[in-house]
mmCIF file of C-alpha atoms in Angstrom:
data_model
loop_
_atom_site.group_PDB
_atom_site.id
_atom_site.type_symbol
_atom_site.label_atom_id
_atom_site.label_comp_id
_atom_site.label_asym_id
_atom_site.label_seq_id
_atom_site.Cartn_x
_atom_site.Cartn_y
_atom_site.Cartn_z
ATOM 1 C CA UNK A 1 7.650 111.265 46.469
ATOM 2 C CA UNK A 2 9.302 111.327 49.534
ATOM 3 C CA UNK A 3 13.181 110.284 49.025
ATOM 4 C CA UNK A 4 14.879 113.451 48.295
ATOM 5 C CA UNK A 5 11.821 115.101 47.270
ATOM 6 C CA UNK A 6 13.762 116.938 44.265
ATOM 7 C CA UNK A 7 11.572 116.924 41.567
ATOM 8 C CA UNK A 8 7.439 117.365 41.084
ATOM 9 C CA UNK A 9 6.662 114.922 38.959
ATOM 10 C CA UNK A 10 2.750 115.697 38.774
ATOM 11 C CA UNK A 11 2.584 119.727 38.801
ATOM 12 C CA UNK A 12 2.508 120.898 34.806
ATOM 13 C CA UNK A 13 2.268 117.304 33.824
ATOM 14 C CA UNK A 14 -1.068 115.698 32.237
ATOM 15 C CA UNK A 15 -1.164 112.558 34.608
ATOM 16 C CA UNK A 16 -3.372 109.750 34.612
ATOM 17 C CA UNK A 17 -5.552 109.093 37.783
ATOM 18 C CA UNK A 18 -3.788 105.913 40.118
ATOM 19 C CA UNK A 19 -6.196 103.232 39.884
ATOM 20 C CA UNK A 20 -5.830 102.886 43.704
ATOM 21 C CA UNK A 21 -4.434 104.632 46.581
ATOM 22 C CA UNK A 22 -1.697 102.334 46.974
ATOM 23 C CA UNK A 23 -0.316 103.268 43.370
ATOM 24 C CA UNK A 24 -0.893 107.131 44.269
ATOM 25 C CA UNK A 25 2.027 108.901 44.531
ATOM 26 C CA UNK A 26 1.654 112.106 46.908
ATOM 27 C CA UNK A 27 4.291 114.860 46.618
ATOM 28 C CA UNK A 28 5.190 117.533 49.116
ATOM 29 C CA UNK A 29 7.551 121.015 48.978
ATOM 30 C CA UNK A 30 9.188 122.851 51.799
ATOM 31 C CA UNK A 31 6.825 124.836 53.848
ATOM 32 C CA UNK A 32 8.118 128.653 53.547
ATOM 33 C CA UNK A 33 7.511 129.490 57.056
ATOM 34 C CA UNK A 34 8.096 126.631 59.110
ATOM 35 C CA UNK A 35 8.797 128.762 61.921
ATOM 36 C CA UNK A 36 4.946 129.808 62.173
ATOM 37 C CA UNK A 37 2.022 127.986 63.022
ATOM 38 C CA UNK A 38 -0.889 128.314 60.509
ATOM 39 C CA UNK A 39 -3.864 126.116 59.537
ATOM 40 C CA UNK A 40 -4.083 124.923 55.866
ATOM 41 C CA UNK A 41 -7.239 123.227 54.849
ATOM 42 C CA UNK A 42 -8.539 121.413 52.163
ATOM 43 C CA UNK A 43 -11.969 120.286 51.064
ATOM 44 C CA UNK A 44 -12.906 117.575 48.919
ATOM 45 C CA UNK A 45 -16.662 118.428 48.828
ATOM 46 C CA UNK A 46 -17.335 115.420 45.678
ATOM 47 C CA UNK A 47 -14.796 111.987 47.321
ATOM 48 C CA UNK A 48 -16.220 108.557 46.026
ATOM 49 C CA UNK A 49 -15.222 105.232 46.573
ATOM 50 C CA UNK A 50 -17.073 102.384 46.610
ATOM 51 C CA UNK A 51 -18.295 99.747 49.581
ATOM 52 C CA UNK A 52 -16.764 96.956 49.697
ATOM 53 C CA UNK A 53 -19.447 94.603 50.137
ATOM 54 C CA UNK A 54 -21.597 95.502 47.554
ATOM 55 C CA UNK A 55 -19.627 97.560 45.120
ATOM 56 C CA UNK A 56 -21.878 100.570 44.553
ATOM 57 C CA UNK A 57 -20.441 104.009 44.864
ATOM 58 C CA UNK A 58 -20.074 106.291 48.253
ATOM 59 C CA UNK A 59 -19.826 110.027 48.547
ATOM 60 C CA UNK A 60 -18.571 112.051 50.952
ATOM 61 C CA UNK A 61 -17.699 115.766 51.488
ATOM 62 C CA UNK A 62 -14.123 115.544 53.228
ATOM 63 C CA UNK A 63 -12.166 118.430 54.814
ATOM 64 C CA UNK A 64 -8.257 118.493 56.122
ATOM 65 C CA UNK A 65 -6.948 120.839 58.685
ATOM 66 C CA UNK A 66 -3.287 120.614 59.190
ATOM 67 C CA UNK A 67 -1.046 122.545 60.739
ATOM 68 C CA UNK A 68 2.534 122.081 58.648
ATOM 69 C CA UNK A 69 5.786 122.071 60.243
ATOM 70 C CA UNK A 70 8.776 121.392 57.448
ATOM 71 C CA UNK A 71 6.244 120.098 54.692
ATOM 72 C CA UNK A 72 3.170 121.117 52.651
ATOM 73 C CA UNK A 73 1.307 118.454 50.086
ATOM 74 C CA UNK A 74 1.595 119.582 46.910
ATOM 75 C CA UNK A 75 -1.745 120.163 46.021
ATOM 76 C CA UNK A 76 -2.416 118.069 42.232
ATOM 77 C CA UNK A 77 -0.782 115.088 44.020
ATOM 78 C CA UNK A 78 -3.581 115.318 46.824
ATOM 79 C CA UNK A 79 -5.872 115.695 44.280
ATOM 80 C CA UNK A 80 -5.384 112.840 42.552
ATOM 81 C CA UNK A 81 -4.447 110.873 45.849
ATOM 82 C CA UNK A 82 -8.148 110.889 46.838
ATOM 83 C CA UNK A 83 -9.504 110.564 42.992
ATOM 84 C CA UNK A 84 -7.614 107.096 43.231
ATOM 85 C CA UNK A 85 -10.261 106.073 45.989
ATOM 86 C CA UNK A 86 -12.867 106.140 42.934
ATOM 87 C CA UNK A 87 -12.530 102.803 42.480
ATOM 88 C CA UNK A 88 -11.407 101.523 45.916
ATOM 89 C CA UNK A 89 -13.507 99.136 47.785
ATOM 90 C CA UNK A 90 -13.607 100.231 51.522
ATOM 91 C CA UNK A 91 -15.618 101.096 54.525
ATOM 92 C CA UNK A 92 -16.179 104.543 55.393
ATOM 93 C CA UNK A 93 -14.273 104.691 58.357
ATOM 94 C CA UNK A 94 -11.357 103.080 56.649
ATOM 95 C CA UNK A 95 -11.199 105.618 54.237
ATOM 96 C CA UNK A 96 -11.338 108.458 56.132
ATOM 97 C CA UNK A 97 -8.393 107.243 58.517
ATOM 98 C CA UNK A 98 -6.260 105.603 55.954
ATOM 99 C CA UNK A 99 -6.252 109.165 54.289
ATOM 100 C CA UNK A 100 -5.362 110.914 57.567
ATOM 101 C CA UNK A 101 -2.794 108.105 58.480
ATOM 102 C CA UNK A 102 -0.952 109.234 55.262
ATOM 103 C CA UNK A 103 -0.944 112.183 55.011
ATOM 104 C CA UNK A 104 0.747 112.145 58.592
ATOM 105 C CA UNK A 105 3.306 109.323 57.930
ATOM 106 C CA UNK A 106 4.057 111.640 54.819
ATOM 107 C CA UNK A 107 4.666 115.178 55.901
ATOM 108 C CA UNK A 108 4.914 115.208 59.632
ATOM 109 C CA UNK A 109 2.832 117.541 60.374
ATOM 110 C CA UNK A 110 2.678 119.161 63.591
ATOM 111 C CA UNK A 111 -1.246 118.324 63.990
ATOM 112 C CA UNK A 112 -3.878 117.071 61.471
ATOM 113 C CA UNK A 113 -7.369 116.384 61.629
ATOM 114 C CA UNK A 114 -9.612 114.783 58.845
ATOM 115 C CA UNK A 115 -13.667 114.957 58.643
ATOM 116 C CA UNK A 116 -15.274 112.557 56.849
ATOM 117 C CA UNK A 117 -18.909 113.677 56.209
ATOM 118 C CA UNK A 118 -20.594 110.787 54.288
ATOM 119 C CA UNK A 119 -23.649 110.964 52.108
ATOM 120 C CA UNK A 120 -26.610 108.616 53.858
ATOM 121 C CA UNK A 121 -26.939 105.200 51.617
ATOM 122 C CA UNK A 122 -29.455 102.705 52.671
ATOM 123 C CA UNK A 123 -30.660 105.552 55.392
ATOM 124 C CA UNK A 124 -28.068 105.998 57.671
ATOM 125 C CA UNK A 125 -25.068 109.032 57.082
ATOM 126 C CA UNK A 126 -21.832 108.000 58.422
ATOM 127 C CA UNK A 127 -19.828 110.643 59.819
ATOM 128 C CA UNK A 128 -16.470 110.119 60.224
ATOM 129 C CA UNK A 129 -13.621 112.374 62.324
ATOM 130 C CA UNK A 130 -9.997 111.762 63.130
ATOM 131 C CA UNK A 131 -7.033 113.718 64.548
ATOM 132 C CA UNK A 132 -3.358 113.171 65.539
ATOM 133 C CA UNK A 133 -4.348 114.878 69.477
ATOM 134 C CA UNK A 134 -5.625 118.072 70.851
ATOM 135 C CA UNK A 135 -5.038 120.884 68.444
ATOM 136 C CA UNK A 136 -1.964 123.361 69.318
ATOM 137 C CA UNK A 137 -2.126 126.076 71.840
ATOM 138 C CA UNK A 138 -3.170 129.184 70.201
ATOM 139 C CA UNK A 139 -4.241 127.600 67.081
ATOM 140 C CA UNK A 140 -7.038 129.392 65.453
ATOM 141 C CA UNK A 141 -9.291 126.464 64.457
ATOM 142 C CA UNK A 142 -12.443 127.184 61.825
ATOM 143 C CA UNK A 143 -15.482 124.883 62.181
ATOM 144 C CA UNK A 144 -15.259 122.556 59.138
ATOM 145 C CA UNK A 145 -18.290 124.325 57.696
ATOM 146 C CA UNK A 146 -20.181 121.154 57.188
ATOM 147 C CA UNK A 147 -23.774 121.038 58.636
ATOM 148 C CA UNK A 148 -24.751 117.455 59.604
ATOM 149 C CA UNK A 149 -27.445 115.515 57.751
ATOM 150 C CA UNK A 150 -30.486 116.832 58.343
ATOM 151 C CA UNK A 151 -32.504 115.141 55.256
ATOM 152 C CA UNK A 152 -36.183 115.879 55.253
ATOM 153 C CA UNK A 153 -36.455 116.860 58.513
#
């Protein structure tokens, strides 16, 4: 939702998960204090999609820093935004990007960052990190609180 952004259409509403990220549709409201700079974060600890070569399911724990400016996602619409990856064929890296290339193009934000922390398949975990450019001045920036794969070890 993006036009005009009037109406939620998701929030209080029993709604079906997209069957792909194209057919998501994320919503956003007017951040209540534009005027100050604050991190919100969310965590998708459980994302899935699936490679695109083989078909068989990936997992990753993903966490978004962004620091609004005139937007916030609404949070059901996020939600379901990266549910509709469930059945999405795509590498890791694409994923992890296309999200953070969205949610940009969609809100505006005066800085994101995405972190992509994927579950080892066939041996090899594939982290994955992306930001818009160095953080603002001041910012008070948590670690993402993810440790990195240390398997057996």
């Amino acid at each position: 939702m993006a036009k005009g952004d009037k109406k939620l259409s998701q929030l209080g509403s029993q709604v079906a998960l997209p069957q792909s990220p194209e057919e998501a549709t994320l919503e956003r409201v007017p951040n209540p204090h534009p005027d100050k700079q604050y991190l919100a974060r969310f965590t998708a600890p459980e994302f899935t999609s699936l490679c695109p070569v083989t078909g068989q399911p990936d997992f990753a724990h993903l966490v978004i820093d962004y620091v609004p400016k005139q937007w916030l996602v609404e949070s059901k619409s996020l939600k379901l935004y990266l549910g509709s990856f469930r059945n999405h064929g795509a590498f890791h890296e694409d994923c992890t990007v296309a999200i953070g290339a969205r949610l940009v193009d969609f809100l505006k934000p005066r800085w994101l960052r995405i972190g992509g922390y994927w579950y080892p398949r066939g041996g090899i975990p594939i982290d994955v990190f992306w930001q818009t450019g160095a953080p603002p001045k001041d910012l008070w920036l948590p670690d993402q609180g993810v440790p990195g794969y240390r398997g057996r070890g």
